[in-house]
CSV table of C-alpha atoms and ligand atoms in Angstrom, one decimal:
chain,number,residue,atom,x,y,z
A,3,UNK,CA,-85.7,-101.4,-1.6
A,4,UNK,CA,-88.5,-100.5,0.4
A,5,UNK,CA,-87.8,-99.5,4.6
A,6,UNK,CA,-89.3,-101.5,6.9
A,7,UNK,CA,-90.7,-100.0,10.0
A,8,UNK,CA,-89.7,-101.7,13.0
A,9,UNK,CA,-92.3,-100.9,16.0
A,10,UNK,CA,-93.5,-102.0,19.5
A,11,UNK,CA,-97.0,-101.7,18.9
A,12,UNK,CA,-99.3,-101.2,15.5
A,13,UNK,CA,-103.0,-100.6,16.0
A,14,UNK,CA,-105.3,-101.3,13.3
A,15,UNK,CA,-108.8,-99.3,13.3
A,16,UNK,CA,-109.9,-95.5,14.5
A,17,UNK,CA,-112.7,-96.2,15.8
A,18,UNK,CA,-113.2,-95.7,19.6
A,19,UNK,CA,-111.1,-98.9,20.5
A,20,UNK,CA,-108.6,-98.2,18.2
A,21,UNK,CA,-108.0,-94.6,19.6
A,22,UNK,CA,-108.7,-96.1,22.8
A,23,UNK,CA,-106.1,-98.1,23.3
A,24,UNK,CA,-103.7,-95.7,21.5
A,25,UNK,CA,-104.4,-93.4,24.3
A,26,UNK,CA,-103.1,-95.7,26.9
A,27,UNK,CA,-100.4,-97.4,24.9
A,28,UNK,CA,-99.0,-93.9,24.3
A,29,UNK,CA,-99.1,-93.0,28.1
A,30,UNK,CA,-97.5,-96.3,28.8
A,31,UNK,CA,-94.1,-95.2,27.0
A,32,UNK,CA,-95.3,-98.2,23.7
A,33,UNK,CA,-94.8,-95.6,20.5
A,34,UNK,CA,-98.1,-97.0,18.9
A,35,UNK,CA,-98.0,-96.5,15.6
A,36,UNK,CA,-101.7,-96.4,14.1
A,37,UNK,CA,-103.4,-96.9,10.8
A,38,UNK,CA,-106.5,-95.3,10.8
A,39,UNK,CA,-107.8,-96.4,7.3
A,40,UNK,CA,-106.7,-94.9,3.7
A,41,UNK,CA,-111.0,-94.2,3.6
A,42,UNK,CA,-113.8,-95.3,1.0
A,43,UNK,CA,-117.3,-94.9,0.5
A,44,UNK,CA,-118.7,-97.0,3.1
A,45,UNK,CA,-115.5,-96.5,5.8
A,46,UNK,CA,-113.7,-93.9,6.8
A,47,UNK,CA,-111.1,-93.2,9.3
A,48,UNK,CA,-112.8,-93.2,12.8
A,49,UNK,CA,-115.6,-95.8,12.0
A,50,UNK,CA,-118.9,-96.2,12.1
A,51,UNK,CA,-119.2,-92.8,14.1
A,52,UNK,CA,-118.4,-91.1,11.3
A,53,UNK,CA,-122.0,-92.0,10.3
A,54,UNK,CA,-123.6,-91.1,13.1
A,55,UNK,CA,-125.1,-87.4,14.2
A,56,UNK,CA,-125.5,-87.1,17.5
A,57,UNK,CA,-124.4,-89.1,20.3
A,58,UNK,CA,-126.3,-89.3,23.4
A,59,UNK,CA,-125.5,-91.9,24.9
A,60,UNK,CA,-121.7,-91.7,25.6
A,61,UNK,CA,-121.4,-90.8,29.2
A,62,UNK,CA,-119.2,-87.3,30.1
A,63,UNK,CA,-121.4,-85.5,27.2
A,64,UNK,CA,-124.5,-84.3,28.9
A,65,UNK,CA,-125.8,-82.2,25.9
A,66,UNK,CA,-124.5,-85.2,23.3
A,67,UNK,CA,-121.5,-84.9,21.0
A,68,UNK,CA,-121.9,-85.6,16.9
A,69,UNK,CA,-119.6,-88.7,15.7
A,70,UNK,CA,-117.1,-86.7,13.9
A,71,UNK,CA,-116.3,-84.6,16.8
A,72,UNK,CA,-116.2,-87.5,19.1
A,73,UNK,CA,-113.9,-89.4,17.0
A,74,UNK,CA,-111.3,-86.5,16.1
A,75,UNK,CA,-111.4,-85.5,20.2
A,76,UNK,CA,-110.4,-89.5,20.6
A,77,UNK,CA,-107.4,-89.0,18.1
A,78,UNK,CA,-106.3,-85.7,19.2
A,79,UNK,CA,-106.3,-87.1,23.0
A,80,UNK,CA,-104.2,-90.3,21.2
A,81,UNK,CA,-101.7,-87.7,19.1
A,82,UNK,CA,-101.6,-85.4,22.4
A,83,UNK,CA,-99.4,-88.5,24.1
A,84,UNK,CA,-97.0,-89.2,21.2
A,85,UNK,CA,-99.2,-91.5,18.7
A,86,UNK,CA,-97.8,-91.8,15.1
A,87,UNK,CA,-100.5,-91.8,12.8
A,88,UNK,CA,-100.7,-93.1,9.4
A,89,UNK,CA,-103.6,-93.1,7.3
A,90,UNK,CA,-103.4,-96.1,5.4
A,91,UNK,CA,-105.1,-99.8,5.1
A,92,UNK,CA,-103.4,-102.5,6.4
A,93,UNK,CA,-103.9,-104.8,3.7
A,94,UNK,CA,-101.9,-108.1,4.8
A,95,UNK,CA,-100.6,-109.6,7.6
A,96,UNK,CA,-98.0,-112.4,9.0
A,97,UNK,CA,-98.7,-113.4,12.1
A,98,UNK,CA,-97.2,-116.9,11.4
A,99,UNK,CA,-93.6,-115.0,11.7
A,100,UNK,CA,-92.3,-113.0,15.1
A,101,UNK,CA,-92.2,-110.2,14.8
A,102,UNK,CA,-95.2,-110.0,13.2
A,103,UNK,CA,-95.2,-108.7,9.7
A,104,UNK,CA,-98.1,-106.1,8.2
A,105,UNK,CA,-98.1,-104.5,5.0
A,106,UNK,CA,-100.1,-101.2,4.2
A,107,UNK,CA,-101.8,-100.2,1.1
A,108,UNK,CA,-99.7,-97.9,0.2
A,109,UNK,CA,-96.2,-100.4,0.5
A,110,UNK,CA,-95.6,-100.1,3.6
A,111,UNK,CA,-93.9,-103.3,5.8
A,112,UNK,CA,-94.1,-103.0,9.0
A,113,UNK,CA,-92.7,-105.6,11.6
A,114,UNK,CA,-94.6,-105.3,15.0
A,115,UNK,CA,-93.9,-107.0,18.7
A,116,UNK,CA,-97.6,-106.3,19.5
A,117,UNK,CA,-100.5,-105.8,17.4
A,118,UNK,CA,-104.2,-104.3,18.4
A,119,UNK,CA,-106.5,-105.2,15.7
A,120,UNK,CA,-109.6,-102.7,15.9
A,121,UNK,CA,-111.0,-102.4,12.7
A,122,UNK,CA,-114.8,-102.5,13.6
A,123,UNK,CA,-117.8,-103.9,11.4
A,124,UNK,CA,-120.2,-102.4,9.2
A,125,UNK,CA,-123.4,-102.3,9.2
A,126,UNK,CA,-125.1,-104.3,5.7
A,127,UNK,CA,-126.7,-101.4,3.6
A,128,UNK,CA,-129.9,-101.9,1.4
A,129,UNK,CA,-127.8,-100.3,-1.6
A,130,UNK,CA,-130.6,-99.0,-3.1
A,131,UNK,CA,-131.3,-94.9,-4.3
A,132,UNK,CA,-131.3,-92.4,-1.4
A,133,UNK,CA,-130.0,-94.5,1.5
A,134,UNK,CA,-126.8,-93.5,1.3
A,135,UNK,CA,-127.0,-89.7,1.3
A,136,UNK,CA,-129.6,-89.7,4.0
A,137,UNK,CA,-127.5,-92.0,6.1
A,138,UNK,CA,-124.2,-89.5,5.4
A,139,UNK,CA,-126.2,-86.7,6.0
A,140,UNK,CA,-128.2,-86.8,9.3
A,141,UNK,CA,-131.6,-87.1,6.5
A,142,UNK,CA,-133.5,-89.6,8.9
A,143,UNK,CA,-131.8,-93.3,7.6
A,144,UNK,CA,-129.8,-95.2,10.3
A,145,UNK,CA,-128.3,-98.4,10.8
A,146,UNK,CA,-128.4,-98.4,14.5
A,147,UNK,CA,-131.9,-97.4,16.4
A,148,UNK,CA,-129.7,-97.3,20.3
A,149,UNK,CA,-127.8,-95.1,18.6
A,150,UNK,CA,-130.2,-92.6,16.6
A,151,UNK,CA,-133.6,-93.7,18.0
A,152,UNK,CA,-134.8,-91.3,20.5
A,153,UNK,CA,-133.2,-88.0,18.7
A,154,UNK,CA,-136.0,-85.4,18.4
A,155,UNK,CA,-136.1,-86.0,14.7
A,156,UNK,CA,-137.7,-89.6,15.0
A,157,UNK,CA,-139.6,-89.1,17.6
A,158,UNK,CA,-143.8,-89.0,17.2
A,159,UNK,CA,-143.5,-90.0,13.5
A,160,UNK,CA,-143.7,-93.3,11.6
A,161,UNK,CA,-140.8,-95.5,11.6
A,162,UNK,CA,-139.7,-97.9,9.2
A,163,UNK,CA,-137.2,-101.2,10.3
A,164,UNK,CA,-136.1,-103.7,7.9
A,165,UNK,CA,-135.3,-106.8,8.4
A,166,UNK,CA,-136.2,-110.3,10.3
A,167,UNK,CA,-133.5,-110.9,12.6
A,168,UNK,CA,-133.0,-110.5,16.1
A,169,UNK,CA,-131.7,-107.3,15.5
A,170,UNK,CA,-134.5,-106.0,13.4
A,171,UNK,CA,-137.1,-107.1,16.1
A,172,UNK,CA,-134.8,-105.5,19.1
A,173,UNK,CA,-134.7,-101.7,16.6
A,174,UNK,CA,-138.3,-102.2,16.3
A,175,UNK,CA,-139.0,-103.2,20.1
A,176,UNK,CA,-136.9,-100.5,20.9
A,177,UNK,CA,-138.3,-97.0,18.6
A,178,UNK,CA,-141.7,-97.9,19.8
A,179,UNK,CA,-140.7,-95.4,22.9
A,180,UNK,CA,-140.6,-92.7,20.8
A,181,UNK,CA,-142.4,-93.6,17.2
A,182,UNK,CA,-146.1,-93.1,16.7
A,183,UNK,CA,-145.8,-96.2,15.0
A,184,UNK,CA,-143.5,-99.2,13.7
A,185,UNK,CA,-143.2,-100.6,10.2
A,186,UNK,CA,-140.9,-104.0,10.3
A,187,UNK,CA,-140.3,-104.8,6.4
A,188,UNK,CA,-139.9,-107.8,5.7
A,189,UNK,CA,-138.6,-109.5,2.1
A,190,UNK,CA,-140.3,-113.4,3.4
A,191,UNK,CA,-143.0,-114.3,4.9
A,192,UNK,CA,-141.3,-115.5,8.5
A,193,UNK,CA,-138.7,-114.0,10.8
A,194,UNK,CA,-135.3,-115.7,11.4
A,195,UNK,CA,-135.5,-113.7,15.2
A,196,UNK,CA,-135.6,-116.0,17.8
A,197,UNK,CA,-138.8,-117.1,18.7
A,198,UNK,CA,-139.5,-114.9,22.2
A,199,UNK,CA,-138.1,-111.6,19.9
A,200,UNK,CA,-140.3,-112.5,17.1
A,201,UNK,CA,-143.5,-112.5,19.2
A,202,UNK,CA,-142.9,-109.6,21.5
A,203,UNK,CA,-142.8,-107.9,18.2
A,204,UNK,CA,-146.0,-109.5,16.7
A,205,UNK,CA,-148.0,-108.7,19.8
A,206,UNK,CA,-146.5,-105.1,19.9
A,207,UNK,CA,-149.3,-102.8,19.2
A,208,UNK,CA,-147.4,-99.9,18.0
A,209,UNK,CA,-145.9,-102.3,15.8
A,210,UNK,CA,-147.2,-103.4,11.7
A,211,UNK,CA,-145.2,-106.3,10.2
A,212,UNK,CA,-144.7,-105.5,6.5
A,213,UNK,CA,-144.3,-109.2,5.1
A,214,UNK,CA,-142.8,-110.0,1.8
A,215,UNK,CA,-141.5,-106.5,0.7
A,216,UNK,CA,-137.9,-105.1,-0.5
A,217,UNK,CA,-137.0,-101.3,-0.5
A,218,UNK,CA,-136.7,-100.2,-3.9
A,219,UNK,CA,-136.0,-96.9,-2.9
A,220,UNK,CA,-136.1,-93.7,-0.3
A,221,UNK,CA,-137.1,-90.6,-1.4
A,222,UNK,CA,-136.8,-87.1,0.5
A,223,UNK,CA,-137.5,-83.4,0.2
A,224,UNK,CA,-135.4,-80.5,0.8
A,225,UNK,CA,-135.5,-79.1,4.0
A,226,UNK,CA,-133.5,-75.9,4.6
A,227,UNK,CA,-130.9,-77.0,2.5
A,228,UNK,CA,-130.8,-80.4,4.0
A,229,UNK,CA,-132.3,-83.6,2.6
A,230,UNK,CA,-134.8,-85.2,4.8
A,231,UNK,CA,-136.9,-88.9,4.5
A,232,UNK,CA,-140.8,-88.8,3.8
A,233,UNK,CA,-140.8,-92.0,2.8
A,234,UNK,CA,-140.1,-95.6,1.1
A,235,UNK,CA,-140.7,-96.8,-2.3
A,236,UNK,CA,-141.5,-100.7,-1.8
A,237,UNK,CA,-142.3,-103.5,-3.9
A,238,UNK,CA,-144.0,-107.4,-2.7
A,239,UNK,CA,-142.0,-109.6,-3.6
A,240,UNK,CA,-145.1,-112.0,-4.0
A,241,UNK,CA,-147.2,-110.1,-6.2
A,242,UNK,CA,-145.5,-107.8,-8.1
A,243,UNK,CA,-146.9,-104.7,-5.9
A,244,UNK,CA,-145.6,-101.6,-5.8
A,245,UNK,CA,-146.8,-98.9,-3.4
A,246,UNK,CA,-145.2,-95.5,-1.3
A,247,UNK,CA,-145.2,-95.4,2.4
A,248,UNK,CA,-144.6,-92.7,4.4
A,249,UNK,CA,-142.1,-92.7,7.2
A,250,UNK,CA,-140.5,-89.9,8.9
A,251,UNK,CA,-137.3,-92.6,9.4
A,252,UNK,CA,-135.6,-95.8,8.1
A,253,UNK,CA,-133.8,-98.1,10.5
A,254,UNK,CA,-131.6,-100.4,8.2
A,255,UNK,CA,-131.2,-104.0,10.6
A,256,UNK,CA,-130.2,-106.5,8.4
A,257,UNK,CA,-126.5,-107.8,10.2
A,258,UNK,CA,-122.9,-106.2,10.2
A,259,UNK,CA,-120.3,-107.5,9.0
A,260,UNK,CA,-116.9,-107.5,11.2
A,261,UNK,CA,-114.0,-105.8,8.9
A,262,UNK,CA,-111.5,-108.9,9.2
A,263,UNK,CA,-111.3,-110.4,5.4
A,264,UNK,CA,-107.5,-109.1,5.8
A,265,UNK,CA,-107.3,-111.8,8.7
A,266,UNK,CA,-108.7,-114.6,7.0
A,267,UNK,CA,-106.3,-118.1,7.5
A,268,UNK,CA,-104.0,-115.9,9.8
A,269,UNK,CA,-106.5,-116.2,13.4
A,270,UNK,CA,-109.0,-117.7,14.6
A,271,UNK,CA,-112.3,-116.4,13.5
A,272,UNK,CA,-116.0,-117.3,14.2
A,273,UNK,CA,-118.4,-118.4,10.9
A,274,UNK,CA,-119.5,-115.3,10.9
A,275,UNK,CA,-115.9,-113.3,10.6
A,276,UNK,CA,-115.3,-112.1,13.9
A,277,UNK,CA,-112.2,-112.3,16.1
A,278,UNK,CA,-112.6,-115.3,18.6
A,279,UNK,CA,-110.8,-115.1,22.0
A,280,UNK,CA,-109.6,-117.7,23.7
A,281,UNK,CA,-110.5,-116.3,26.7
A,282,UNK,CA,-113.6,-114.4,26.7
A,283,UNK,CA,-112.4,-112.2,29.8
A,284,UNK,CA,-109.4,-111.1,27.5
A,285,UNK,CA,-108.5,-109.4,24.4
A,286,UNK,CA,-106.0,-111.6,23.2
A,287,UNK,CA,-106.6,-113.7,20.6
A,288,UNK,CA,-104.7,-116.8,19.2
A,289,UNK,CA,-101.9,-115.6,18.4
A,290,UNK,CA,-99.4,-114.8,21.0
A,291,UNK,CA,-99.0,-110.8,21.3
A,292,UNK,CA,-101.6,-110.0,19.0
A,293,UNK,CA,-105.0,-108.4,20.8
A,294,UNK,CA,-108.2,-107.5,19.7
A,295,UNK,CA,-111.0,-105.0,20.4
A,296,UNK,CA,-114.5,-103.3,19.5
A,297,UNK,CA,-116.1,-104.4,17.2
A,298,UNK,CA,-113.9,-106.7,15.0
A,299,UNK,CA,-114.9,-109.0,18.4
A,300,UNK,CA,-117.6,-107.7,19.4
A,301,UNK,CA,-121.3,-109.2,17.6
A,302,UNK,CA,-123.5,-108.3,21.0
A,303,UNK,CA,-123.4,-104.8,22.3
A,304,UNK,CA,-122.0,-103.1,19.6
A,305,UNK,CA,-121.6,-99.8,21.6
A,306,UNK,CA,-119.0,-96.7,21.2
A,307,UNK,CA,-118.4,-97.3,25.4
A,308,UNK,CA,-118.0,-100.8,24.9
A,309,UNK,CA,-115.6,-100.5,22.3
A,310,UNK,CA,-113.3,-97.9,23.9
A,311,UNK,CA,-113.2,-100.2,26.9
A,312,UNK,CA,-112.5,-102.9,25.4
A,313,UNK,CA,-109.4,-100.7,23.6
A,314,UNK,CA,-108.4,-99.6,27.1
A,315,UNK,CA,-108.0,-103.4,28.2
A,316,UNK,CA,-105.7,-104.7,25.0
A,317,UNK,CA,-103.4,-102.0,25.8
A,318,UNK,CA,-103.3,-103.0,28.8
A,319,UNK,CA,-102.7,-106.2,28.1
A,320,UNK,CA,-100.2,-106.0,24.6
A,321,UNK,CA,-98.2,-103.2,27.7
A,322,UNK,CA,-98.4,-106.4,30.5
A,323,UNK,CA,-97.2,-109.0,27.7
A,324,UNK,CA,-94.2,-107.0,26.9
A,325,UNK,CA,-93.5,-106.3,30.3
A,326,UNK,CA,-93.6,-109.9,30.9
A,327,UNK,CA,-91.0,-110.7,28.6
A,328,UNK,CA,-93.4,-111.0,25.3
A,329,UNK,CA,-92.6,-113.8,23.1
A,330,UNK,CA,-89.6,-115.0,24.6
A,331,UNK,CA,-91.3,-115.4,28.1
A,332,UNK,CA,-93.8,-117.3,25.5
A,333,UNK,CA,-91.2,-119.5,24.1
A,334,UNK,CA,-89.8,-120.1,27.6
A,335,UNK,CA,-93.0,-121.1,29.0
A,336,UNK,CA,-93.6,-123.5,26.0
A,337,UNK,CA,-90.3,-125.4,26.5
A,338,UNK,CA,-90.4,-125.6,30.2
B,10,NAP,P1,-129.4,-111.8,11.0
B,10,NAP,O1,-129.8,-112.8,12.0
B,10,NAP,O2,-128.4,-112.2,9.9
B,10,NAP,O3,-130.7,-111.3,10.2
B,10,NAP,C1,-130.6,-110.4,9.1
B,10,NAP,C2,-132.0,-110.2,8.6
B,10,NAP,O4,-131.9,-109.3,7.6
B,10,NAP,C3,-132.6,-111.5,8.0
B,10,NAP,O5,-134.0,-111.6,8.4
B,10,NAP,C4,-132.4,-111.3,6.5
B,10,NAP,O6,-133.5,-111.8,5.7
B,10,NAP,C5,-132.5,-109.8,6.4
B,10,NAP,N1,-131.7,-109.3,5.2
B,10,NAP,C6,-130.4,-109.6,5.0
B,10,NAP,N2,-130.0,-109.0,3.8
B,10,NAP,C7,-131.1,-108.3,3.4
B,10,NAP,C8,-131.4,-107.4,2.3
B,10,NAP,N3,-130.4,-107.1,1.4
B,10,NAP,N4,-132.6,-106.9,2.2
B,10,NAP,C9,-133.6,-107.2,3.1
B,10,NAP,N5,-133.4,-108.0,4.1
B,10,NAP,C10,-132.2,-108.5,4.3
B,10,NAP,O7,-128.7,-110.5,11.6
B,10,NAP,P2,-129.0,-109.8,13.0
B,10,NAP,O8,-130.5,-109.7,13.2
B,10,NAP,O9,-128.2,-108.6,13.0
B,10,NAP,O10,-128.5,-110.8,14.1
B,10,NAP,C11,-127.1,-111.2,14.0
B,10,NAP,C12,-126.8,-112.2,15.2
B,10,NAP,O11,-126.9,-111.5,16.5
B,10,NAP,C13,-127.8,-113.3,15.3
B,10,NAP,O12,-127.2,-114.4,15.8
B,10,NAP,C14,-128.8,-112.8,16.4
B,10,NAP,O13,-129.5,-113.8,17.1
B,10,NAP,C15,-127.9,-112.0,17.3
B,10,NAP,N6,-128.6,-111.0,18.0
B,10,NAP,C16,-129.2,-111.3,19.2
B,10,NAP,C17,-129.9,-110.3,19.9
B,10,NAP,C18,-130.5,-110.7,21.2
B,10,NAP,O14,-130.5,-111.8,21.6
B,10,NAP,N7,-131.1,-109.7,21.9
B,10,NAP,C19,-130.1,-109.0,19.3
B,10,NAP,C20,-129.5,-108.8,18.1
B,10,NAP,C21,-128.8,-109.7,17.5
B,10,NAP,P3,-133.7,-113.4,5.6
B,10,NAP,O15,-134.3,-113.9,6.9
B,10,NAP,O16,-134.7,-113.5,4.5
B,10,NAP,O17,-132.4,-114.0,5.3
């Protein structure tokens, strides 16, 4: 028979809300236990800023901070206080039952008081040759121009965004501080951006509107043993077309995608997949003594600060709702 793990508090996720709230949950006496993620092509433990190279724009690092280091500083801090780790999926839940029951993907049941959910979004990927490797590798593709834009390696050279959503038009908006100019590809011939995003981009003049073309491709040289973009192969999709442009960056903006399909009939989610809250001041969800944080929740700012905050205030509040007298303060409150 398999052992069931009997905790106080299970956080889902390593990104920064995930580690985040670890950090204070472990300071507060709670045990968390954490799985960070078992780890696959496209996620890895400690999230999206495993991605990313450097990080400027985390206050306390004046000189910046690359993604990995960021992210094994965050669980060190988390393991320094007493955090278990485990690195493993959690593949199920039950959150119908108290305590709430989660099963890992390598077997594991776990039955929880509390539960953090903070297992982030991904950014949508083109899939196509050479996006991937130059994403990995620092090689001038991002999903994320606040994040990437103004590093030295973008700046004065051609840009390339693709998509036609609000996002795409904000990347765009945004790299023409530091691009010499701004290709936004396009696969139709209208955007789906609001229309006040749409036209500050239209009127842009740093900016070129690519209608009515797909990415086939990115192709790169070898630079000191590292692979960096010259450009995009591209195809329109009206005629048939295929031509090379040169950029000197690709700035992938074509929607995330929150990492909750493990949550699905078990909360209440948005359309779109993310974690709704009740109360939009709060990190708890639906379900009594289950909280959630960064990006799971979070479709607006999307930022490593906002996540760790966000992390800081379910611990805060899974630590108050024990304190409190968790579900049987629940239960009492119900019947009287
Ligand atoms: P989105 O609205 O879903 O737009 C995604 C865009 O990417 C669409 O134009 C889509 O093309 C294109 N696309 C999707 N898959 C593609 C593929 N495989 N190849 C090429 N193009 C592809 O996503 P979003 O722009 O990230 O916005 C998400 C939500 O956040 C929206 O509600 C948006 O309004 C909101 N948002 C608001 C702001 C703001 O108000 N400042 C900023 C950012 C985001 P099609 O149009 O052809 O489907």
């Amino acid at each position: 028979m398999t052992e069931v793990m009997r905790e106080k508090l299970v956080i889902i996720g390593s990104g920064p809300a995930g580690w985040t709230a670890a950090i204070y949950a472990a300071r507060a006496n709670l045990e968390p236990l954490v799985f960070e993620g078992a780890g696959s092509r496209t996620m890895i433990p400690g999230g999206q800023l495993m991605f990313t190279t450097d990080v400027e724009n985390y206050p306390g690092f004046p000189e910046g901070i690359t993604g990995q280091e960021m992210m094994m500083a965050f669980r060190k801090q988390a393991e320094r206080f007493g955090t278990r780790i485990i690195t493993e999926d959690i593949v199920k839940v039950d959150l119908s039952s108290y305590p709430r029951v989660l099963t890992s993907s390598g077997g594991k049941t776990v039955e929880a008081d509390t539960v953090i959910i903070a297992t982030g979004a991904n950014a949508k990927w083109l899939d196509v040759p050479g996006e991937e490797e130059l994403a990995r590798t620092g090689g001038g593709v991002s999903a994320c121009a606040v994040c990437d834009g103004a590093l030295p390696f973008f700046r004065e050279k051609r840009l390339a965004v693709v998509g036609g959503g609000d996002s795409a038009m904000e990347e765009a908006l945004y790299l023409t501080n530091f691009a010499s100019e701004v290709l936004l590809i396009h696969r139709r011939d209208a955007f789906r951006a609001s229309q006040i995003m749409a036209e500050r981009a239209l009127e842009h003049p740093k900016i070129t509107v690519v209608w009515n073309t797909v990415v086939e491709s990115v192709s790169s040289r070898e630079q000191d043993g590292l692979k960096e973009i010259t450009g995009l192969r591209v195809k329109n999709t009206v005629t048939g077309e295929e031509e090379t442009l040169e950029v000197g960056g690709l700035f992938v903006a074509i929607g995330h995608k929150p990492n909750t399909d493990f949550l699905e009939g078990q909360i209440d989610l948005k359309d779109t997949g993310y974690i709704r809250l009740p109360d939009g001041g709060r990190m708890a969800t639906n379900v009594q003594g289950v909280f959630a944080a960064g990006d799971c929740v979070d479709d607006y700012y999307r930022q490593a600060v906002t996540a760790a905050g966000t992390g800081c205030m379910a611990a805060l509040e899974a630590e108050r709702w024990l304190a409190h007298g968790g579900i049987e303060a629940e239960a009492g409150a119900a019947v009287s």
